[in-house]
Short mmCIF file of C-alpha atoms in Angstrom, two decimals:
data_model
loop_
_atom_site.label_atom_id
_atom_site.label_comp_id
_atom_site.label_asym_id
_atom_site.label_seq_id
_atom_site.Cartn_x
_atom_site.Cartn_y
_atom_site.Cartn_z
CA MET A 24 20.06 0.89 39.00
CA THR A 25 18.30 -0.93 41.78
CA GLU A 26 19.36 -4.10 43.48
CA TRP A 27 17.95 -7.41 42.12
CA PHE A 28 14.50 -8.28 43.44
CA ASN A 29 12.04 -11.18 42.86
CA VAL A 30 8.96 -10.95 40.76
CA ASP A 31 6.44 -13.09 42.52
CA THR A 32 3.31 -12.32 40.20
CA GLY A 33 2.73 -12.33 36.44
CA LEU A 34 4.88 -13.76 33.69
CA LYS A 35 7.95 -12.66 31.93
CA GLN A 36 7.42 -10.47 28.84
CA GLY A 37 6.90 -12.79 25.81
CA CYS A 38 6.33 -16.00 27.80
CA ILE A 39 4.47 -18.50 25.98
CA LEU A 40 2.27 -19.28 28.91
CA SER A 41 0.85 -15.74 28.71
CA SER A 42 -1.90 -16.37 26.19
CA VAL A 43 -2.93 -19.66 27.99
CA MET A 44 -3.15 -18.08 31.41
CA PHE A 45 -5.18 -15.26 29.94
CA ASN A 46 -7.59 -17.66 28.41
CA ILE A 47 -8.06 -19.60 31.71
CA TYR A 48 -8.48 -16.25 33.50
CA ILE A 49 -11.31 -15.02 31.17
CA ASN A 50 -12.90 -18.33 30.50
CA THR A 51 -15.46 -17.89 33.41
CA LEU A 52 -16.82 -14.86 31.76
CA ILE A 53 -17.42 -16.87 28.55
CA ASP A 54 -19.24 -19.35 30.59
CA ASP A 55 -21.34 -16.73 32.32
CA ILE A 56 -22.29 -15.17 28.97
CA ASN A 57 -23.03 -18.40 27.40
CA ALA A 58 -25.25 -19.56 30.32
CA LEU A 59 -27.73 -16.89 29.46
CA ASP A 60 -28.54 -18.82 26.18
CA ILE A 61 -29.01 -15.66 24.17
CA GLY A 62 -27.07 -14.16 21.22
CA ILE A 63 -27.20 -14.30 17.46
CA ASN A 64 -28.78 -17.36 15.99
CA ILE A 65 -26.36 -19.03 13.50
CA ASP A 66 -27.75 -22.32 12.00
CA ASP A 67 -29.46 -23.06 15.33
CA GLU A 68 -26.60 -22.17 17.54
CA LYS A 69 -26.41 -19.03 19.66
CA ILE A 70 -23.24 -16.98 19.27
CA ALA A 71 -22.98 -14.29 21.86
CA ILE A 72 -19.44 -13.54 22.48
CA LEU A 73 -16.16 -13.26 20.34
CA LEU A 74 -12.77 -12.69 21.81
CA TYR A 75 -9.45 -12.07 20.06
CA ALA A 76 -6.80 -11.45 22.84
CA ASP A 77 -8.31 -8.83 25.05
CA ASP A 78 -10.79 -7.40 22.37
CA MET A 79 -14.24 -8.54 23.00
CA VAL A 80 -17.51 -8.48 21.14
CA LEU A 81 -20.88 -9.03 22.64
CA MET A 82 -23.76 -9.81 20.18
CA ALA A 83 -27.48 -9.84 20.82
CA GLU A 84 -30.73 -9.89 18.89
CA ASN A 85 -32.35 -7.11 20.85
CA GLU A 86 -31.75 -4.50 23.44
CA ASN A 87 -32.71 -6.40 26.58
CA ASP A 88 -30.48 -9.33 25.81
CA LEU A 89 -27.50 -7.09 25.25
CA GLN A 90 -28.15 -5.24 28.52
CA LYS A 91 -28.20 -8.63 30.26
CA MET A 92 -24.71 -9.40 28.78
CA LEU A 93 -23.40 -6.00 29.94
CA ASP A 94 -24.60 -6.70 33.45
CA ILE A 95 -22.91 -9.95 33.55
CA LEU A 96 -19.66 -8.40 32.20
CA ASN A 97 -19.92 -5.61 34.84
CA ASN A 98 -20.37 -8.17 37.71
CA TRP A 99 -17.49 -10.32 36.31
CA CYS A 100 -15.06 -7.22 36.31
CA ILE A 101 -16.11 -6.29 39.84
CA THR A 102 -15.30 -9.88 41.06
CA ASN A 103 -11.96 -10.10 39.16
CA GLY A 104 -10.75 -6.60 39.84
CA LEU A 105 -10.90 -5.21 36.41
CA ASN A 106 -12.51 -2.09 34.72
CA VAL A 107 -14.05 -1.60 31.37
CA ASN A 108 -12.57 1.21 29.40
CA ILE A 109 -15.84 3.24 28.65
CA ASN A 110 -13.94 5.53 26.20
CA LYS A 111 -12.97 2.49 23.83
CA SER A 112 -16.25 0.41 24.41
CA LYS A 113 -19.15 1.26 22.21
CA ILE A 114 -22.54 0.08 21.08
CA MET A 115 -23.29 -0.47 17.36
CA HIS A 116 -26.74 -1.42 16.13
CA CYS A 117 -26.13 -3.37 12.80
CA ARG A 118 -29.42 -3.24 10.70
CA ASN A 119 -30.79 -2.32 7.31
CA PRO A 120 -30.74 1.35 6.36
CA SER A 121 -34.67 1.54 6.64
CA VAL A 122 -34.67 0.40 10.37
CA PRO A 123 -33.97 3.36 12.66
CA ARG A 124 -31.17 3.17 15.26
CA THR A 125 -32.03 1.94 18.70
CA GLU A 126 -32.78 4.68 21.26
CA CYS A 127 -31.98 2.31 24.24
CA ASN A 128 -29.48 3.58 26.79
CA PHE A 129 -26.94 0.86 27.50
CA THR A 130 -24.97 0.85 30.71
CA ILE A 131 -22.15 -0.90 32.36
CA GLY A 132 -22.52 -0.27 36.00
CA THR A 133 -22.98 3.50 36.36
CA ASN A 134 -21.46 4.38 32.95
CA THR A 135 -23.67 4.99 29.97
CA MET A 136 -22.27 3.64 26.65
CA GLU A 137 -22.15 5.62 23.37
CA CYS A 138 -24.01 4.25 20.43
CA VAL A 139 -21.87 4.76 17.18
CA SER A 140 -22.41 4.44 13.47
CA ASN A 141 -19.00 2.72 12.88
CA TYR A 142 -16.19 1.16 14.87
CA GLN A 143 -12.67 0.17 14.15
CA TYR A 144 -12.27 -3.47 15.28
CA LEU A 145 -9.12 -5.42 14.64
CA GLY A 146 -7.85 -2.85 12.15
CA LEU A 147 -11.15 -2.88 10.00
CA LEU A 148 -13.77 -0.20 9.89
CA LEU A 149 -17.22 -1.87 10.66
CA THR A 150 -20.48 0.10 10.04
CA GLU A 151 -23.92 -0.07 11.27
CA PHE A 152 -25.10 -0.96 7.86
CA LEU A 153 -22.24 -3.27 7.10
CA ASP A 154 -21.29 -1.05 4.32
CA TYR A 155 -17.85 -2.35 2.95
CA GLN A 156 -17.51 0.85 0.79
CA LEU A 157 -16.53 2.83 3.95
CA MET A 158 -14.29 -0.04 5.08
CA ALA A 159 -12.54 0.01 1.61
CA LYS A 160 -12.26 3.86 1.85
CA ALA A 161 -10.62 3.49 5.34
CA VAL A 162 -8.17 0.83 3.98
CA ALA A 163 -7.33 2.91 1.09
CA LYS A 164 -6.61 6.01 3.32
CA SER A 165 -4.15 3.81 5.46
CA ALA A 166 -2.54 2.44 2.19
CA SER A 167 -2.23 6.05 0.81
CA ARG A 168 -0.22 6.91 3.94
CA ALA A 169 2.05 3.89 3.37
CA LEU A 170 2.44 4.85 -0.32
CA GLY A 171 3.46 8.43 0.81
CA LEU A 172 6.32 6.91 2.80
CA LEU A 173 7.42 4.80 -0.20
CA ILE A 174 7.25 7.87 -2.52
CA VAL A 175 9.49 9.75 -0.07
CA LYS A 176 12.04 6.95 0.20
CA SER A 177 12.09 6.77 -3.64
CA LYS A 178 12.83 10.43 -4.08
CA THR A 179 15.47 10.27 -1.28
CA TYR A 180 17.38 7.51 -3.04
CA GLY A 181 16.88 9.14 -6.45
CA GLY A 182 14.33 6.56 -7.59
CA PHE A 183 14.14 2.83 -7.51
CA GLN A 184 14.22 0.29 -10.38
CA HIS A 185 11.17 -1.37 -11.39
CA ASP A 186 11.65 -4.63 -9.54
CA ILE A 187 12.54 -2.91 -6.35
CA PHE A 188 9.70 -0.50 -6.47
CA SER A 189 7.26 -3.27 -7.17
CA LYS A 190 8.61 -5.31 -4.28
CA LEU A 191 8.41 -2.32 -1.89
CA TYR A 192 4.91 -1.47 -3.08
CA ASN A 193 3.65 -5.05 -2.40
CA THR A 194 5.41 -5.11 0.82
CA MET A 195 4.59 -1.66 2.27
CA VAL A 196 1.38 -0.63 0.54
CA TRP A 197 -0.42 -3.75 -0.89
CA SER A 198 0.00 -5.54 2.44
CA VAL A 199 -2.03 -2.85 4.08
CA ILE A 200 -4.83 -3.34 1.38
CA ASP A 201 -4.62 -7.10 1.46
CA TYR A 202 -5.50 -7.25 5.26
CA GLY A 203 -9.13 -7.89 5.38
CA SER A 204 -9.64 -7.86 1.54
CA CYS A 205 -10.84 -11.46 1.79
CA ILE A 206 -14.02 -10.07 3.28
CA TRP A 207 -14.73 -6.86 1.41
CA GLY A 208 -12.69 -7.78 -1.84
CA THR A 209 -15.63 -9.25 -3.79
CA ARG A 210 -16.28 -5.91 -5.30
CA ASP A 211 -14.25 -3.29 -7.25
CA TYR A 212 -13.58 -0.13 -5.46
CA SER A 213 -12.38 2.99 -7.19
CA CYS A 214 -10.54 4.21 -3.89
CA ILE A 215 -8.50 1.00 -3.83
CA ASN A 216 -7.76 1.37 -7.66
CA ALA A 217 -6.66 5.02 -6.95
CA VAL A 218 -3.95 3.89 -4.63
CA GLN A 219 -2.29 1.68 -7.24
CA ASN A 220 -2.68 4.26 -9.96
CA ARG A 221 -0.96 6.88 -7.71
CA ALA A 222 1.86 4.52 -7.31
CA ILE A 223 2.33 3.80 -10.96
CA ARG A 224 2.13 7.41 -11.93
CA CYS A 225 4.85 8.28 -9.32
CA PHE A 226 6.99 5.54 -10.75
CA MET A 227 6.43 6.50 -14.35
CA GLY A 228 6.74 10.28 -13.69
CA VAL A 229 3.47 11.15 -15.35
CA GLY A 230 0.57 13.36 -14.16
CA LYS A 231 -2.85 12.54 -12.90
CA TYR A 232 -4.51 13.00 -16.18
CA THR A 233 -2.63 10.19 -17.80
CA PRO A 234 -5.05 7.52 -19.06
CA ASN A 235 -5.32 4.56 -16.60
CA ASP A 236 -5.21 2.01 -19.47
CA ALA A 237 -1.85 3.49 -20.69
CA ILE A 238 -0.08 3.41 -17.22
CA HIS A 239 -1.65 -0.03 -16.53
CA GLY A 240 -0.53 -1.49 -19.84
CA ASP A 241 3.04 -0.16 -19.48
CA MET A 242 3.61 -1.04 -15.90
CA GLY A 243 2.13 -4.58 -16.36
CA TRP A 244 0.96 -5.03 -12.68
CA LYS A 245 -2.02 -7.17 -11.77
CA PRO A 246 -4.98 -5.06 -11.07
CA PRO A 247 -6.35 -4.65 -7.62
CA SER A 248 -9.50 -6.68 -8.42
CA VAL A 249 -7.53 -9.66 -9.40
CA LYS A 250 -5.42 -9.67 -6.27
CA GLN A 251 -8.45 -9.08 -4.03
CA TRP A 252 -10.26 -12.11 -5.56
CA SER A 253 -7.08 -14.16 -4.96
CA SER A 254 -7.33 -13.20 -1.24
CA VAL A 255 -11.06 -14.16 -1.18
CA PHE A 256 -10.35 -17.63 -2.75
CA ARG A 257 -7.59 -18.24 -0.20
CA HIS A 258 -10.09 -17.38 2.63
CA TRP A 259 -12.58 -19.71 1.14
CA LYS A 260 -9.96 -22.49 1.15
CA ARG A 261 -9.13 -21.63 4.83
CA CYS A 262 -12.57 -21.83 5.84
CA SER A 263 -13.50 -25.09 4.03
CA ILE A 264 -10.64 -27.09 5.69
CA MET A 265 -11.37 -25.69 9.31
CA THR A 266 -12.27 -28.20 11.91
CA HIS A 267 -16.11 -28.22 12.09
CA ASP A 268 -16.43 -27.18 15.77
CA ARG A 269 -14.86 -23.83 15.16
CA ILE A 270 -17.10 -20.75 15.10
CA ASN A 271 -15.52 -19.65 11.81
CA PHE A 272 -16.45 -22.78 10.00
CA LYS A 273 -20.04 -22.65 11.39
CA VAL A 274 -20.56 -19.17 10.02
CA PHE A 275 -19.00 -20.15 6.74
CA LYS A 276 -21.38 -23.01 6.42
CA TRP A 277 -24.46 -20.87 7.52
CA SER A 278 -23.57 -18.29 4.98
CA ILE A 279 -23.36 -20.69 2.08
CA LYS A 280 -26.67 -22.14 3.29
CA LYS A 281 -28.13 -18.43 3.02
CA ALA A 282 -26.50 -17.99 -0.42
CA ARG A 283 -28.19 -21.00 -1.78
CA GLY A 284 -31.37 -19.50 -0.49
CA ARG A 285 -30.88 -16.57 -2.76
CA ILE A 286 -29.32 -14.27 -0.20
CA LYS A 287 -26.74 -12.13 -1.97
CA ASN A 288 -24.08 -12.34 0.73
CA TRP A 289 -20.27 -12.86 0.64
CA SER A 290 -20.70 -16.70 -0.17
CA HIS A 291 -23.14 -15.87 -2.94
CA ARG A 292 -20.64 -13.58 -4.71
CA VAL A 293 -17.87 -16.18 -4.47
CA ILE A 294 -20.01 -18.88 -5.79
CA GLU A 295 -21.13 -16.77 -8.71
CA MET A 296 -17.39 -16.13 -9.45
CA PHE A 297 -16.76 -19.91 -9.43
CA LYS A 298 -19.62 -20.53 -11.86
CA ASN A 299 -18.63 -17.50 -14.11
CA HIS A 300 -15.20 -19.21 -14.57
CA ASN A 301 -16.52 -22.70 -14.98
CA PHE A 302 -15.32 -23.95 -11.54
CA ASP A 303 -18.81 -24.93 -10.43
CA ASN A 304 -17.63 -27.93 -8.52
CA TYR A 305 -15.82 -25.82 -5.95
CA CYS A 306 -18.96 -24.37 -4.93
CA ASN A 307 -19.47 -27.53 -2.90
CA TYR A 308 -16.60 -27.24 -0.34
CA GLU A 309 -17.43 -30.74 1.09
CA THR A 310 -16.51 -32.64 -2.05
CA ASP A 311 -14.02 -30.45 -3.87
CA VAL A 312 -11.66 -28.37 -1.78
CA LEU A 313 -9.73 -25.51 -3.29
CA ASN A 314 -6.07 -25.95 -3.32
CA LYS A 315 -3.24 -23.60 -4.30
CA ARG A 316 -2.95 -24.78 -7.87
CA ILE A 317 -6.68 -24.12 -8.52
CA ILE A 318 -6.50 -20.63 -6.95
CA VAL A 319 -3.48 -19.91 -9.26
CA GLN A 320 -5.56 -21.03 -12.16
CA LEU A 321 -8.54 -18.79 -11.20
CA GLU A 322 -6.18 -15.88 -10.73
CA THR A 323 -4.61 -16.32 -14.14
CA ILE A 324 -7.97 -16.69 -15.89
CA MET A 325 -9.22 -13.42 -14.41
CA PHE A 326 -5.95 -11.70 -15.21
CA ASP A 327 -6.15 -13.02 -18.86
CA LYS A 328 -9.75 -11.75 -19.05
CA TYR A 329 -8.63 -8.22 -17.78
CA LYS A 330 -5.95 -8.23 -20.36
CA ILE A 331 -8.56 -8.84 -23.17
CA GLU A 332 -10.77 -6.10 -21.75
CA TRP A 333 -7.80 -3.80 -21.56
CA SER A 334 -6.87 -4.50 -25.20
CA ASN A 335 -10.45 -3.97 -26.35
CA ARG A 336 -10.56 -0.52 -24.58
CA VAL A 337 -7.41 0.60 -26.06
CA SER A 338 -8.34 -0.52 -29.59
CA ALA A 339 -11.80 1.27 -29.38
CA TYR A 340 -10.40 4.59 -28.55
CA ALA A 341 -11.41 7.40 -31.03
CA GLN A 342 -9.06 9.36 -33.13
CA GLY A 343 -9.10 12.43 -30.77
CA ASN A 344 -8.49 10.49 -27.50
CA LYS A 345 -5.30 10.72 -25.63
CA LEU A 346 -4.36 7.24 -26.61
CA ARG A 347 -4.52 7.96 -30.40
CA THR A 348 -0.79 7.30 -30.69
CA TYR A 349 -0.44 4.66 -27.96
CA LYS A 350 -2.83 2.23 -29.61
CA LEU A 351 -0.62 2.29 -32.76
CA PHE A 352 2.19 0.45 -31.09
CA LYS A 353 1.00 -0.94 -27.77
CA HIS A 354 -0.84 -4.30 -28.15
CA ASP A 355 0.21 -6.54 -25.22
CA TYR A 356 -0.39 -5.87 -21.55
CA CYS A 357 3.07 -6.30 -20.08
CA THR A 358 5.88 -4.43 -18.25
CA GLU A 359 7.58 -2.32 -20.84
CA PRO A 360 11.27 -2.76 -21.03
CA TYR A 361 11.97 0.98 -20.65
CA LEU A 362 10.58 0.86 -17.05
CA LYS A 363 12.99 -1.99 -16.22
CA TYR A 364 15.91 -0.16 -17.67
CA LYS A 365 18.12 1.71 -15.42
CA MET A 366 17.01 5.19 -16.36
CA THR A 367 16.81 8.55 -14.50
CA LEU A 368 13.33 9.69 -13.68
CA LYS A 369 13.47 12.77 -15.88
CA PHE A 370 14.14 10.65 -19.02
CA ARG A 371 11.56 7.97 -18.10
CA SER A 372 8.99 10.72 -17.41
CA SER A 373 9.55 12.25 -20.78
CA PHE A 374 9.47 9.01 -22.67
CA ALA A 375 6.31 7.90 -20.75
CA LYS A 376 4.57 11.14 -21.58
CA PHE A 377 5.17 10.89 -25.30
CA ARG A 378 4.09 7.11 -25.16
CA CYS A 379 0.94 7.81 -23.30
CA GLY A 380 -0.12 10.83 -25.25
CA VAL A 381 0.20 13.38 -22.29
CA ALA A 382 3.34 15.34 -23.36
CA PRO A 383 2.57 19.03 -23.42
CA LEU A 384 2.08 19.22 -27.15
CA ARG A 385 -0.67 21.27 -28.86
CA ILE A 386 -2.47 18.11 -29.72
CA GLU A 387 -2.96 17.66 -25.79
CA THR A 388 -3.00 21.19 -24.44
CA GLY A 389 -5.42 22.40 -27.35
CA ARG A 390 -8.03 20.06 -25.70
CA TYR A 391 -8.26 22.34 -22.60
CA GLU A 392 -8.78 25.36 -24.99
CA ARG A 393 -11.68 23.54 -26.56
CA LYS A 394 -10.04 23.59 -29.95
CA GLU A 395 -10.74 21.02 -32.70
CA ILE A 396 -7.97 18.70 -33.60
CA HIS A 397 -7.21 20.45 -36.98
CA GLU A 398 -6.78 23.68 -34.90
CA ARG A 399 -4.15 22.26 -32.58
CA THR A 400 -1.25 23.32 -34.89
CA ARG A 401 2.37 23.84 -33.99
CA PHE A 402 3.37 27.38 -32.93
CA TYR A 403 6.54 26.82 -34.99
CA CYS A 404 4.77 25.13 -37.90
CA ASN A 405 1.34 26.67 -38.29
CA ASP A 406 0.26 24.31 -41.02
CA SER A 407 0.90 21.08 -38.97
CA ILE A 408 -0.84 19.57 -36.06
CA GLU A 409 1.71 19.24 -33.20
CA ASP A 410 1.50 15.62 -32.17
CA GLU A 411 4.04 12.99 -31.23
CA LEU A 412 4.70 12.03 -34.88
CA HIS A 413 5.25 15.60 -36.01
CA VAL A 414 7.55 16.51 -33.14
CA LEU A 415 9.67 13.48 -33.40
CA LEU A 416 9.90 12.97 -37.14
CA LYS A 417 9.17 16.33 -38.97
CA CYS A 418 9.34 19.49 -37.01
CA PRO A 419 12.40 21.58 -38.10
CA LEU A 420 12.77 23.11 -34.61
CA TYR A 421 14.36 19.67 -33.51
CA GLU A 422 16.24 18.82 -36.64
CA ASP A 423 19.71 18.54 -34.83
CA LEU A 424 18.22 16.33 -32.18
CA ARG A 425 16.31 14.17 -34.70
CA HIS A 426 19.61 13.67 -36.76
CA ILE A 427 21.43 12.35 -33.72
CA LEU A 428 18.53 10.16 -32.87
CA PHE A 429 18.13 8.66 -36.29
CA TYR A 430 21.81 8.01 -36.60
CA GLU A 431 21.76 5.99 -33.22
CA VAL A 432 18.60 4.18 -34.20
CA SER A 433 19.98 3.24 -37.61
CA ASN A 434 22.66 1.10 -35.73
CA PHE A 435 19.67 -1.11 -34.62
CA ASN A 436 17.72 -1.03 -37.84
CA VAL A 437 19.52 -0.13 -41.11
CA ASP A 438 16.25 0.28 -42.96
CA PHE A 439 14.80 2.83 -40.38
CA ASN A 440 15.09 5.80 -42.79
CA ILE A 441 12.96 4.12 -45.46
CA LEU A 442 10.11 3.14 -43.17
CA SER A 443 6.78 4.93 -43.28
CA ASP A 444 6.03 7.48 -40.52
CA ASN A 445 3.88 5.16 -38.54
CA GLU A 446 6.46 2.38 -38.82
CA LYS A 447 9.21 4.68 -37.60
CA LEU A 448 7.02 5.65 -34.62
CA PHE A 449 6.28 2.09 -33.89
CA PHE A 450 9.98 1.25 -33.89
CA LEU A 451 11.06 4.11 -31.73
CA PHE A 452 8.40 3.35 -28.99
CA ASN A 453 8.78 -0.49 -29.13
CA ASP A 454 12.36 -1.58 -29.76
CA LYS A 455 15.70 -1.47 -28.01
CA VAL A 456 16.25 2.21 -28.70
CA PHE A 457 14.17 3.66 -25.82
CA ASP A 458 17.29 4.99 -24.14
CA SER A 459 18.07 7.27 -27.10
CA VAL A 460 14.38 8.08 -27.68
CA ALA A 461 13.95 9.01 -23.98
CA ARG A 462 16.87 11.44 -24.02
CA THR A 463 15.48 12.98 -27.23
CA CYS A 464 12.03 13.34 -25.80
CA TYR A 465 13.51 15.11 -22.68
CA SER A 466 15.65 17.54 -24.82
CA ILE A 467 12.62 18.21 -26.99
CA LEU A 468 10.47 19.29 -24.02
CA ILE A 469 13.27 21.46 -22.67
CA ARG A 470 13.88 23.15 -25.92
CA ARG A 471 10.16 23.68 -26.53
CA ASN A 472 9.61 25.10 -23.04
CA GLY A 473 12.63 27.45 -23.50
CA PHE A 474 11.33 28.47 -26.93
CA LEU A 475 7.89 29.34 -25.60
CA TYR A 476 8.86 31.48 -22.62
CA ASN A 477 12.17 33.08 -23.72
#
């Protein structure tokens, strides 16, 4: 340890004056750049420089203007004793794909700057063609890493309950996706959906070939598209109430003006969404400003529409589809009680596989052998198709397990034994007996596997 000494320059770490002093320090650079009177024309105003803390973007309409800005920057750095990190500073030529990339060599002092096709700025991947698909893929990749950490934690602690897992997913994973989704979230991206699908499959204990509609319907989570649009609407609200001298508001206003001129930009897609849901009046931010209540209404309407589409897809599945059984008992898009019940993963997984039609039965495995449905018979009962109904209600190999299950189920429904087969199956998968059914499904799969390989 040294003796005490005075600090005569700089500020203490975390001092609230730090940002103010930095703004004063760098303000002369902004004045010098703006004095050139060049930049991107946004509604008759030139925007040449953007700063967020010590991250800076210079924007120009052509190569000569950008080089003038770089010369100003270089001279300012020399005067103020700073250096530009040439390894982190890049040139990106934003344009339509049909336009070739500039061949101009841009320099800062004696250093030549590299021209790149994409650049990570403030946590988002910007591309030379402003392609949000690549941005969404980069976000999905980051979210997948966060999800991997959540999965490891879940396995370490022996699994989480539904509410805890959902909370951790929203906190650790969706927060990564939500950052910036107000910009790129006006479209549906398979890579973003894949992250949520993986999380649900991990929690339910089912494989990657389980139908998405089944895992979505049982988990009951809002789809990513609905959550993305909620973020977009909130951003529209923030922009519409900004003070009118802010650059953000000016770009927002200019974007709406372009959208009304038939340019299919971000504002155009938001306005179309307002119109599609009969909220046309909110297209005009000057007269009707979005509020939290309206955003919740829009989100609810979109979620309800998704539920209807989901229900139609499930109902429309053909006889040979994986959801042949699922559609018999699943009618509402909601979180199923068995997922909220404190159940070990092996039981939950077995029950979910039977519900979703992906248990390793002949009705499913015969698909990969290219056998017709009538050929997917039980190895123990050659005259019967091995499906969920046959295994749970008829197959003699599991008679003792079925006897115990029916006894426990009869305590909840005294008329269970006189129900039809479809009614029995409906009751087993829909009522309060899922704990007994889950244990039976697990025992069936263990016995079946042992019978096949021993």
